[in-house]
Amino acid sequence: MSRNFFPSATRWSSGSSSCSMSIVVWSVVGCLLMLHLYSLICQSDIQNKEIDTSMSRHPLLLKLEEVEEENIKMPRPRRRSPRAAKRKPRRPTAVIDEFLDESSQIRHIFFPDMKTSIDPTKDAGNDSFFYYPGRIWLDTEGNPIQAHGGGILFDERSRTYYWYGEYKDGPTYHAHRKGAARVDIIGVGCYSSKDLWTWKNEGLVLAAEGKNETHDLHRSNVLERPKVIYNNKTGKYVMWMHIDNVNYTKASVGIAVSDSPTGPFDYLYSQRPHEFDSRDMTIFKDDNGIAYIIYSSVDNSELHIGPLNEEYLNVTRVVTRILVGQHREAPALFKHEGIYYMITSGCTSWAPNKALAHAAKSILGPWETLGNPCIGGNKVVRFTTFFSQSTYVLPFPGLPGFFIFMADRWNPANLRDSRYVWLPLTLGGAADQPLEYTFGFPFWSRVSIYWHKRWRLPDILREKK
Ligand code: DGJ
């Protein structure tokens, strides 16, 4: 019986296998159709919501989200002798070539001269409080602000903003023929402000070491991207920074501490966090008081993120590798409605490149890449992060979802003359391009940085601060 049964069962099963195959195929097709339909419904829902949200968005945000266009007129090609032209036919120059060319005829567009500087001490009447990305920005003594690769601490106790950054007011040179342009370490500059526009120079809060050549802060080394946070438990201001040697092979972080936001900071030590190489870095203090370090590692091919200890003076054993293989640097992290966001740049030394926004539900990841957050200007402007590189994102108190994006427009020929690009950054609102959805399930708000030739915080926000 079993003999009879078996062959017939086998026959039945071969018929049934093709039958079940087609059931599977049709089920998959059905599922895909359903998914597609659902994603279409979701998309239209999102679009409606976006319209709704943009209509219900704060009018102040809408004003800041009005972008400007840029029309950069390329210079006429310079005259060359017919022989030179024959030897090397000229390829058309691109805007980015002009930006990188110190002798470009349109250099003033990228690096406007002193005549156009922002001088908060002069009463500009109705023109006061405007940020002009790329212009020279003077402190209250009339000197260009020196706080490159910097970040801002809002000190609750004095209700004052402190801007810390690389003080680069020295000559630019190349230590080696192939090495990156550099300025010797001078120290970390600090500026204070109540209105985020008028900045008083508080001096060098951490100074270079002149004599001891083995010291991390010896002027021949590298000190970049200093950031300061306040530790509520210890009552100390803690600074973390990228410490390196002239060849960028030390690849470490340095830690300094002070009782006052205006220093002086005591330099403690440097380390390779989690025993990994670390170059561009930042620190981020979460709402619950836990602070994190984020650094480019494994030769800048990935980022690492991990909590600091309670005193903020060391890392812990916890660390995760994120954006592996994506080669990102210049991280600037911020948080909104429980979601973590980050802006990063590509790795092209001092030359600008395309920014990317990333988001995560948990700070330790996984992180998802959302795309280029830059809006307005023109394609070149957007693809070069407005000719600048991210350094910090400052949450704006009183207007949730509104941030100031801070970036450096590096001038590799004369690093002390690098400029600041501050622009409004908002979360949510209408997207100018489709967001990256996972199977039609939107999760993240759009991160948008809006190009403005000039802009200012709405009066009511400035008064609120
Ligand atoms: C890019 C980094 O973001 C800067 O901080 C600096 O390290 C330069 N590279 C040096 O080339």
Short mmCIF file of C-alpha atoms and ligand atoms in Angstrom, two decimals:
data_model
loop_
_atom_site.label_atom_id
_atom_site.label_comp_id
_atom_site.label_asym_id
_atom_site.label_seq_id
_atom_site.Cartn_x
_atom_site.Cartn_y
_atom_site.Cartn_z
CA MET A 1 0.00 0.00 0.00
CA SER A 2 2.68 2.21 0.89
CA ARG A 3 4.29 1.37 -2.43
CA ASN A 4 1.18 2.42 -4.24
CA PHE A 5 0.68 5.33 -2.08
CA PHE A 6 4.15 6.61 -2.39
CA PRO A 7 4.36 6.97 -6.17
CA SER A 8 0.94 8.52 -6.32
CA ALA A 9 1.85 10.79 -3.48
CA THR A 10 4.99 11.68 -5.37
CA ARG A 11 2.95 12.39 -8.48
CA TRP A 12 0.58 14.43 -6.44
CA SER A 13 3.42 16.30 -4.80
CA SER A 14 5.09 17.17 -8.14
CA GLY A 15 1.77 18.56 -9.36
CA SER A 16 1.25 20.28 -6.08
CA SER A 17 4.80 21.71 -6.08
CA SER A 18 4.16 23.62 -9.29
CA CYS A 19 0.79 24.59 -7.87
CA SER A 20 2.31 25.81 -4.60
CA MET A 21 5.05 27.56 -6.56
CA SER A 22 2.50 29.59 -8.43
CA ILE A 23 0.69 30.30 -5.16
CA VAL A 24 3.95 31.59 -3.71
CA VAL A 25 4.69 33.68 -6.81
CA TRP A 26 1.21 35.18 -6.85
CA SER A 27 1.35 35.84 -3.12
CA VAL A 28 4.67 37.67 -3.54
CA VAL A 29 3.26 39.67 -6.45
CA GLY A 30 0.17 40.44 -4.39
CA CYS A 31 2.25 41.51 -1.42
CA LEU A 32 4.43 43.73 -3.59
CA LEU A 33 1.34 45.33 -5.12
CA MET A 34 -0.12 45.89 -1.67
CA LEU A 35 3.15 47.37 -0.44
CA HIS A 36 3.38 49.65 -3.44
CA LEU A 37 -0.23 50.75 -2.98
CA TYR A 38 0.40 51.36 0.70
CA SER A 39 3.56 53.33 -0.03
CA LEU A 40 1.64 55.47 -2.57
CA ILE A 41 -1.04 56.16 0.04
CA CYS A 42 1.68 56.97 2.55
CA GLN A 43 3.47 59.29 0.13
CA SER A 44 0.32 61.23 -0.67
CA ASP A 45 -0.48 61.29 3.02
CA ILE A 46 2.97 62.65 3.74
CA GLN A 47 2.65 65.24 1.03
CA ASN A 48 -0.66 66.33 2.51
CA LYS A 49 0.87 66.35 5.95
CA GLU A 50 3.81 68.33 4.68
CA ILE A 51 1.48 70.90 3.25
CA ASP A 52 -0.44 70.86 6.50
CA THR A 53 2.68 71.18 8.58
CA SER A 54 4.14 73.85 6.38
CA MET A 55 0.85 75.71 6.68
CA SER A 56 0.82 75.27 10.38
CA ARG A 57 4.54 75.95 10.73
CA HIS A 58 5.58 78.91 12.74
CA PRO A 59 5.58 82.00 10.49
CA LEU A 60 9.06 82.82 11.76
CA LEU A 61 10.30 79.51 10.41
CA LEU A 62 8.66 80.11 7.07
CA LYS A 63 10.53 83.40 6.76
CA LEU A 64 13.85 81.70 7.53
CA GLU A 65 13.09 78.99 5.00
CA GLU A 66 12.85 81.43 2.11
CA VAL A 67 15.98 80.65 0.17
CA GLU A 68 18.00 82.81 -2.15
CA GLU A 69 19.35 81.82 -5.52
CA GLU A 70 22.95 82.41 -6.54
CA ASN A 71 24.14 83.28 -9.98
CA ILE A 72 27.92 83.17 -9.94
CA LYS A 73 29.22 84.81 -13.08
CA MET A 74 32.34 83.04 -14.28
CA PRO A 75 35.27 85.29 -15.22
CA ARG A 76 36.34 85.69 -18.82
CA PRO A 77 39.17 83.26 -19.65
CA ARG A 78 42.55 84.93 -19.29
CA ARG A 79 44.47 85.72 -22.45
CA ARG A 80 47.14 83.20 -23.35
CA SER A 81 49.68 83.14 -26.13
CA PRO A 82 48.62 80.98 -29.10
CA ARG A 83 51.65 78.77 -28.42
CA ALA A 84 50.61 78.13 -24.82
CA ALA A 85 47.05 77.43 -25.92
CA LYS A 86 48.32 74.89 -28.44
CA ARG A 87 50.59 73.21 -25.88
CA LYS A 88 47.84 72.75 -23.32
CA PRO A 89 44.28 73.33 -24.49
CA ARG A 90 42.29 74.97 -21.72
CA ARG A 91 39.51 73.00 -20.16
CA PRO A 92 36.61 75.14 -19.01
CA THR A 93 37.11 76.15 -15.37
CA ALA A 94 34.49 75.13 -12.88
CA VAL A 95 33.23 77.32 -10.05
CA ILE A 96 35.01 75.08 -7.54
CA ASP A 97 38.32 75.66 -9.38
CA GLU A 98 37.74 79.39 -9.06
CA PHE A 99 37.01 78.96 -5.36
CA LEU A 100 40.29 77.11 -4.86
CA ASP A 101 42.31 79.50 -7.05
CA GLU A 102 43.87 82.23 -4.90
CA SER A 103 44.27 84.48 -7.91
CA SER A 104 40.76 83.99 -9.26
CA GLN A 105 39.16 87.15 -10.59
CA ILE A 106 36.01 86.27 -8.66
CA ARG A 107 37.75 85.60 -5.35
CA HIS A 108 35.80 88.47 -3.74
CA ILE A 109 32.59 86.43 -4.13
CA PHE A 110 33.94 83.68 -1.86
CA PHE A 111 36.18 85.80 0.36
CA PRO A 112 34.79 89.35 0.45
CA ASP A 113 37.32 91.90 1.70
CA MET A 114 37.50 93.91 4.91
CA LYS A 115 35.34 96.71 3.48
CA THR A 116 32.29 94.47 3.70
CA SER A 117 33.09 93.04 7.16
CA ILE A 118 30.36 92.56 9.76
CA ASP A 119 31.10 95.05 12.52
CA PRO A 120 28.61 94.71 15.39
CA THR A 121 30.09 97.74 17.17
CA LYS A 122 28.93 100.07 14.40
CA ASP A 123 25.32 101.05 14.62
CA ALA A 124 23.97 99.67 11.38
CA GLY A 125 20.42 100.82 12.17
CA ASN A 126 17.96 98.59 10.39
CA ASP A 127 20.83 96.51 9.06
CA SER A 128 21.95 95.35 12.49
CA PHE A 129 22.07 91.71 13.49
CA PHE A 130 22.45 90.38 9.96
CA TYR A 131 24.64 87.35 9.35
CA TYR A 132 26.47 87.48 6.02
CA PRO A 133 27.91 83.99 5.39
CA GLY A 134 31.49 84.28 4.18
CA ARG A 135 32.15 87.89 5.18
CA ILE A 136 34.85 88.83 7.70
CA TRP A 137 33.19 89.00 11.14
CA LEU A 138 34.71 91.40 13.66
CA ASP A 139 34.72 91.09 17.44
CA THR A 140 33.96 94.01 19.76
CA GLU A 141 37.59 95.19 19.46
CA GLY A 142 37.38 95.33 15.68
CA ASN A 143 39.49 92.22 15.02
CA PRO A 144 38.39 89.26 12.85
CA ILE A 145 36.95 86.50 15.04
CA GLN A 146 39.35 83.56 15.37
CA ALA A 147 37.23 80.55 16.36
CA HIS A 148 37.58 78.07 13.49
CA GLY A 149 36.32 74.49 13.62
CA GLY A 150 34.46 75.67 16.69
CA GLY A 151 31.36 75.11 18.72
CA ILE A 152 29.14 77.02 21.11
CA LEU A 153 28.33 76.43 24.77
CA PHE A 154 25.30 78.16 26.27
CA ASP A 155 26.24 78.71 29.89
CA GLU A 156 23.02 78.49 31.94
CA ARG A 157 24.65 80.11 34.94
CA SER A 158 25.68 83.33 33.20
CA ARG A 159 23.05 83.02 30.45
CA THR A 160 25.84 83.73 28.01
CA TYR A 161 26.96 82.06 24.79
CA TYR A 162 30.63 81.06 24.54
CA TRP A 163 32.11 80.35 21.12
CA TYR A 164 35.30 78.25 21.24
CA GLY A 165 37.45 77.50 18.20
CA GLU A 166 40.90 77.26 16.67
CA TYR A 167 42.78 80.55 17.00
CA LYS A 168 44.59 80.55 13.66
CA ASP A 169 46.00 84.07 13.43
CA GLY A 170 49.45 82.97 12.22
CA PRO A 171 51.16 82.34 8.90
CA THR A 172 50.00 79.42 6.72
CA TYR A 173 52.72 77.12 5.41
CA HIS A 174 53.33 73.55 4.28
CA ALA A 175 55.51 71.51 6.62
CA HIS A 176 56.18 69.07 3.77
CA ARG A 177 55.79 69.40 0.04
CA LYS A 178 52.79 67.07 0.05
CA GLY A 179 51.44 67.95 3.50
CA ALA A 180 48.22 69.90 4.05
CA ALA A 181 48.44 73.66 4.59
CA ARG A 182 48.78 74.44 8.29
CA VAL A 183 49.11 77.11 10.93
CA ASP A 184 51.12 76.37 14.07
CA ILE A 185 49.06 75.86 17.21
CA ILE A 186 48.35 79.17 18.90
CA GLY A 187 45.54 77.91 21.11
CA VAL A 188 41.81 77.82 21.60
CA GLY A 189 40.06 81.17 21.23
CA CYS A 190 36.93 82.00 23.22
CA TYR A 191 34.34 84.70 22.54
CA SER A 192 31.28 85.57 24.62
CA SER A 193 27.95 86.96 23.49
CA LYS A 194 24.40 87.54 24.67
CA ASP A 195 22.88 87.98 21.21
CA LEU A 196 24.91 85.54 19.07
CA TRP A 197 26.02 88.46 16.88
CA THR A 198 28.19 90.71 19.04
CA TRP A 199 31.21 88.76 20.25
CA LYS A 200 33.70 89.86 22.92
CA ASN A 201 37.14 88.27 22.76
CA GLU A 202 37.77 86.41 26.05
CA GLY A 203 41.31 85.56 24.96
CA LEU A 204 43.08 82.24 24.60
CA VAL A 205 41.51 79.83 27.06
CA LEU A 206 44.05 77.12 26.21
CA ALA A 207 47.41 78.28 24.86
CA ALA A 208 50.10 76.52 22.84
CA GLU A 209 53.28 75.32 24.52
CA GLY A 210 56.29 77.26 23.29
CA LYS A 211 59.26 75.32 24.68
CA ASN A 212 58.54 71.66 25.43
CA GLU A 213 58.70 69.96 22.05
CA THR A 214 57.27 66.72 23.45
CA HIS A 215 54.10 68.43 24.69
CA ASP A 216 50.87 67.74 22.74
CA LEU A 217 50.25 71.48 22.54
CA HIS A 218 53.71 72.34 21.19
CA ARG A 219 53.10 74.80 18.39
CA SER A 220 54.51 72.39 15.78
CA ASN A 221 51.58 70.01 16.38
CA VAL A 222 47.89 70.18 15.43
CA LEU A 223 44.93 71.24 17.60
CA GLU A 224 41.58 71.20 15.82
CA ARG A 225 37.83 71.30 16.44
CA PRO A 226 37.76 72.11 20.20
CA LYS A 227 34.35 71.74 21.88
CA VAL A 228 33.33 72.53 25.46
CA ILE A 229 30.52 71.11 27.60
CA TYR A 230 29.59 71.71 31.22
CA ASN A 231 29.48 68.86 33.71
CA ASN A 232 26.62 69.50 36.19
CA LYS A 233 27.95 66.91 38.63
CA THR A 234 31.53 68.14 38.91
CA GLY A 235 30.82 71.80 38.13
CA LYS A 236 33.67 71.77 35.57
CA TYR A 237 33.84 72.95 31.99
CA VAL A 238 35.39 70.18 29.91
CA MET A 239 37.06 70.66 26.54
CA TRP A 240 37.73 67.86 24.04
CA MET A 241 39.75 68.48 20.88
CA HIS A 242 41.55 66.70 18.04
CA ILE A 243 45.26 66.47 18.85
CA ASP A 244 47.72 65.44 16.19
CA ASN A 245 51.28 65.73 14.99
CA VAL A 246 52.31 67.52 11.85
CA ASN A 247 51.70 64.39 9.72
CA TYR A 248 48.31 63.63 11.28
CA THR A 249 49.57 60.20 12.42
CA LYS A 250 49.12 60.71 16.17
CA ALA A 251 45.34 60.83 15.51
CA SER A 252 44.27 61.38 19.14
CA VAL A 253 41.91 63.41 21.28
CA GLY A 254 43.01 65.85 23.98
CA ILE A 255 41.08 66.71 27.14
CA ALA A 256 41.26 69.92 29.18
CA VAL A 257 39.25 71.19 32.12
CA SER A 258 38.41 74.50 33.78
CA ASP A 259 36.30 75.96 36.59
CA SER A 260 35.20 78.82 34.39
CA PRO A 261 33.89 79.00 30.80
CA THR A 262 36.55 81.62 30.07
CA GLY A 263 39.35 79.41 31.31
CA PRO A 264 42.17 79.01 31.75
CA PHE A 265 41.75 75.33 30.85
CA ASP A 266 44.22 72.82 32.30
CA TYR A 267 45.37 70.38 29.66
CA LEU A 268 45.15 66.85 31.10
CA TYR A 269 46.29 64.35 28.46
CA SER A 270 45.69 62.93 25.02
CA GLN A 271 44.57 59.44 24.14
CA ARG A 272 43.49 57.30 21.24
CA PRO A 273 39.85 56.76 22.21
CA HIS A 274 38.97 53.08 22.50
CA GLU A 275 42.50 52.52 21.14
CA PHE A 276 41.40 53.68 17.70
CA ASP A 277 42.84 56.46 15.55
CA SER A 278 40.64 59.55 15.76
CA ARG A 279 40.76 62.72 13.70
CA ASP A 280 37.77 65.07 13.16
CA MET A 281 35.62 64.85 16.27
CA THR A 282 32.93 66.48 18.34
CA ILE A 283 31.23 65.91 21.67
CA PHE A 284 27.51 65.94 22.41
CA LYS A 285 25.74 66.27 25.77
CA ASP A 286 22.38 64.54 25.84
CA ASP A 287 19.31 65.74 27.82
CA ASN A 288 19.99 63.13 30.51
CA GLY A 289 23.50 64.49 31.13
CA ILE A 290 25.31 61.64 29.36
CA ALA A 291 27.96 63.00 27.00
CA TYR A 292 29.30 61.26 23.90
CA ILE A 293 32.34 61.55 21.68
CA ILE A 294 31.99 61.07 17.93
CA TYR A 295 35.14 60.78 15.84
CA SER A 296 36.30 59.80 12.36
CA SER A 297 38.33 56.62 12.60
CA VAL A 298 40.03 53.81 10.70
CA ASP A 299 41.70 56.36 8.43
CA ASN A 300 38.51 58.42 8.26
CA SER A 301 36.59 55.55 6.68
CA GLU A 302 33.99 55.36 9.48
CA LEU A 303 32.73 57.21 12.55
CA HIS A 304 32.82 55.93 16.11
CA ILE A 305 30.49 57.03 18.84
CA GLY A 306 30.59 56.22 22.54
CA PRO A 307 29.62 57.66 25.93
CA LEU A 308 32.10 59.52 28.14
CA ASN A 309 32.49 58.66 31.79
CA GLU A 310 30.59 60.60 34.46
CA GLU A 311 33.28 63.27 34.79
CA TYR A 312 33.51 63.63 30.99
CA LEU A 313 37.25 63.12 31.32
CA ASN A 314 37.53 59.75 29.61
CA VAL A 315 35.72 57.38 27.30
CA THR A 316 34.07 54.18 28.55
CA ARG A 317 34.25 50.69 27.08
CA VAL A 318 31.10 51.26 25.05
CA VAL A 319 31.63 52.28 21.43
CA THR A 320 29.85 51.63 18.15
CA ARG A 321 31.07 51.91 14.59
CA ILE A 322 28.72 53.86 12.38
CA LEU A 323 28.57 54.93 8.71
CA VAL A 324 31.19 52.28 8.07
CA GLY A 325 32.99 52.69 4.75
CA GLN A 326 31.29 56.03 4.08
CA HIS A 327 34.38 58.23 4.65
CA ARG A 328 32.73 61.08 6.55
CA GLU A 329 34.26 63.74 8.80
CA ALA A 330 33.42 67.08 10.48
CA PRO A 331 30.50 65.58 12.49
CA ALA A 332 27.97 67.99 14.04
CA LEU A 333 25.32 66.27 16.15
CA PHE A 334 21.98 67.54 17.45
CA LYS A 335 18.68 66.19 18.75
CA HIS A 336 15.04 66.99 18.13
CA GLU A 337 11.95 65.30 19.56
CA GLY A 338 13.94 62.28 20.73
CA ILE A 339 15.66 61.67 17.38
CA TYR A 340 19.39 62.25 16.88
CA TYR A 341 20.58 64.02 13.75
CA MET A 342 24.06 64.61 12.41
CA ILE A 343 25.60 66.60 9.58
CA THR A 344 28.91 65.36 8.17
CA SER A 345 31.21 66.28 5.30
CA GLY A 346 33.25 64.18 2.90
CA CYS A 347 37.03 63.94 3.33
CA THR A 348 38.76 66.37 0.95
CA SER A 349 41.24 68.18 3.22
CA TRP A 350 40.42 71.93 3.23
CA ALA A 351 38.36 71.82 0.02
CA PRO A 352 34.58 71.92 0.39
CA ASN A 353 32.39 68.98 -0.59
CA LYS A 354 28.82 67.73 -0.25
CA ALA A 355 27.30 67.56 3.23
CA LEU A 356 25.08 64.69 4.28
CA ALA A 357 22.44 64.53 7.01
CA HIS A 358 22.01 61.36 9.05
CA ALA A 359 19.46 60.32 11.67
CA ALA A 360 19.12 57.68 14.39
CA LYS A 361 16.60 56.64 17.01
CA SER A 362 19.41 55.64 19.36
CA ILE A 363 22.58 57.70 19.50
CA LEU A 364 24.66 54.54 19.26
CA GLY A 365 22.95 53.69 16.00
CA PRO A 366 22.03 52.37 13.59
CA TRP A 367 22.35 55.68 11.72
CA GLU A 368 20.63 56.23 8.43
CA THR A 369 21.78 58.66 5.77
CA LEU A 370 19.08 61.09 4.64
CA GLY A 371 20.83 62.99 1.85
CA ASN A 372 22.18 66.47 1.20
CA PRO A 373 20.47 68.96 3.55
CA CYS A 374 21.53 72.08 1.59
CA ILE A 375 18.77 74.03 -0.11
CA GLY A 376 18.90 77.10 -2.36
CA GLY A 377 21.84 78.90 -3.96
CA ASN A 378 22.52 76.79 -7.01
CA LYS A 379 23.78 73.29 -7.67
CA VAL A 380 27.44 74.12 -7.02
CA VAL A 381 26.58 75.99 -3.85
CA ARG A 382 24.49 73.07 -2.62
CA PHE A 383 27.09 70.48 -3.58
CA THR A 384 29.87 72.29 -1.72
CA THR A 385 27.85 72.98 1.45
CA PHE A 386 27.86 76.68 0.51
CA PHE A 387 31.67 76.40 0.05
CA SER A 388 32.08 75.34 3.66
CA GLN A 389 32.38 72.40 6.05
CA SER A 390 30.19 71.61 9.06
CA THR A 391 31.49 72.20 12.56
CA TYR A 392 28.49 72.61 14.93
CA VAL A 393 24.71 72.80 15.06
CA LEU A 394 23.35 75.14 17.73
CA PRO A 395 19.83 74.46 19.04
CA PHE A 396 17.88 77.66 19.31
CA PRO A 397 16.06 78.04 22.62
CA GLY A 398 12.44 79.02 22.30
CA LEU A 399 11.81 77.71 18.80
CA PRO A 400 11.91 73.90 18.74
CA GLY A 401 12.98 72.55 15.39
CA PHE A 402 15.09 75.61 14.63
CA PHE A 403 18.89 75.42 14.74
CA ILE A 404 21.85 77.46 13.56
CA PHE A 405 24.14 75.49 11.26
CA MET A 406 27.75 76.58 11.80
CA ALA A 407 30.40 75.83 9.19
CA ASP A 408 33.90 76.91 8.16
CA ARG A 409 34.73 78.32 4.76
CA TRP A 410 38.40 77.33 4.82
CA ASN A 411 40.94 79.45 2.99
CA PRO A 412 43.81 76.98 2.51
CA ALA A 413 46.09 79.69 1.11
CA ASN A 414 45.67 81.77 4.25
CA LEU A 415 43.94 79.75 6.95
CA ARG A 416 43.69 82.68 9.39
CA ASP A 417 41.38 84.31 6.82
CA SER A 418 38.94 81.35 6.81
CA ARG A 419 35.34 82.52 7.12
CA TYR A 420 32.21 81.45 8.97
CA VAL A 421 29.02 80.30 7.33
CA TRP A 422 26.05 80.39 9.70
CA LEU A 423 22.68 79.47 8.26
CA PRO A 424 19.21 78.51 9.50
CA LEU A 425 18.62 74.78 9.82
CA THR A 426 15.12 73.43 10.31
CA LEU A 427 13.56 70.02 10.76
CA GLY A 428 10.42 68.89 9.03
CA GLY A 429 8.58 70.90 6.42
CA ALA A 430 8.35 70.27 2.72
CA ALA A 431 11.11 68.30 1.09
CA ASP A 432 12.72 69.62 -2.07
CA GLN A 433 13.49 66.07 -3.14
CA PRO A 434 12.03 62.72 -2.17
CA LEU A 435 13.19 61.57 1.22
CA GLU A 436 14.76 58.18 1.59
CA TYR A 437 11.89 56.00 2.71
CA THR A 438 12.25 52.45 3.87
CA PHE A 439 9.52 50.61 1.98
CA GLY A 440 7.38 53.70 2.07
CA PHE A 441 7.59 54.08 5.83
CA PRO A 442 8.75 57.63 6.47
CA PHE A 443 10.57 57.89 9.73
CA TRP A 444 12.78 60.94 9.79
CA SER A 445 12.10 64.62 9.47
CA ARG A 446 13.82 66.32 6.61
CA VAL A 447 16.93 68.26 7.67
CA SER A 448 17.18 71.48 5.67
CA ILE A 449 19.84 74.17 5.64
CA TYR A 450 18.74 77.24 3.74
CA TRP A 451 21.08 79.43 1.74
CA HIS A 452 20.87 83.15 2.45
CA LYS A 453 23.22 85.91 1.34
CA ARG A 454 22.17 87.62 4.49
CA TRP A 455 19.71 86.75 7.22
CA ARG A 456 19.00 87.46 10.83
CA LEU A 457 17.14 85.93 13.71
CA PRO A 458 13.63 87.33 13.89
CA ASP A 459 13.46 90.21 16.44
CA ILE A 460 11.21 88.29 18.77
CA LEU A 461 13.73 85.44 19.00
CA ARG A 462 16.64 87.75 19.66
CA GLU A 463 14.70 89.45 22.44
CA LYS A 464 13.69 86.09 23.90
CA LYS A 465 17.26 84.92 24.37
C1 DGJ B 1 39.63 68.40 7.08
C2 DGJ B 1 39.25 68.52 8.50
O1 DGJ B 1 37.86 68.61 8.61
C3 DGJ B 1 39.88 69.76 9.10
O2 DGJ B 1 39.51 69.87 10.44
C4 DGJ B 1 41.37 69.62 8.94
O3 DGJ B 1 41.82 68.50 9.64
C5 DGJ B 1 41.72 69.47 7.48
N1 DGJ B 1 41.06 68.31 6.94
C6 DGJ B 1 43.22 69.31 7.28
O4 DGJ B 1 43.51 69.02 5.96
#
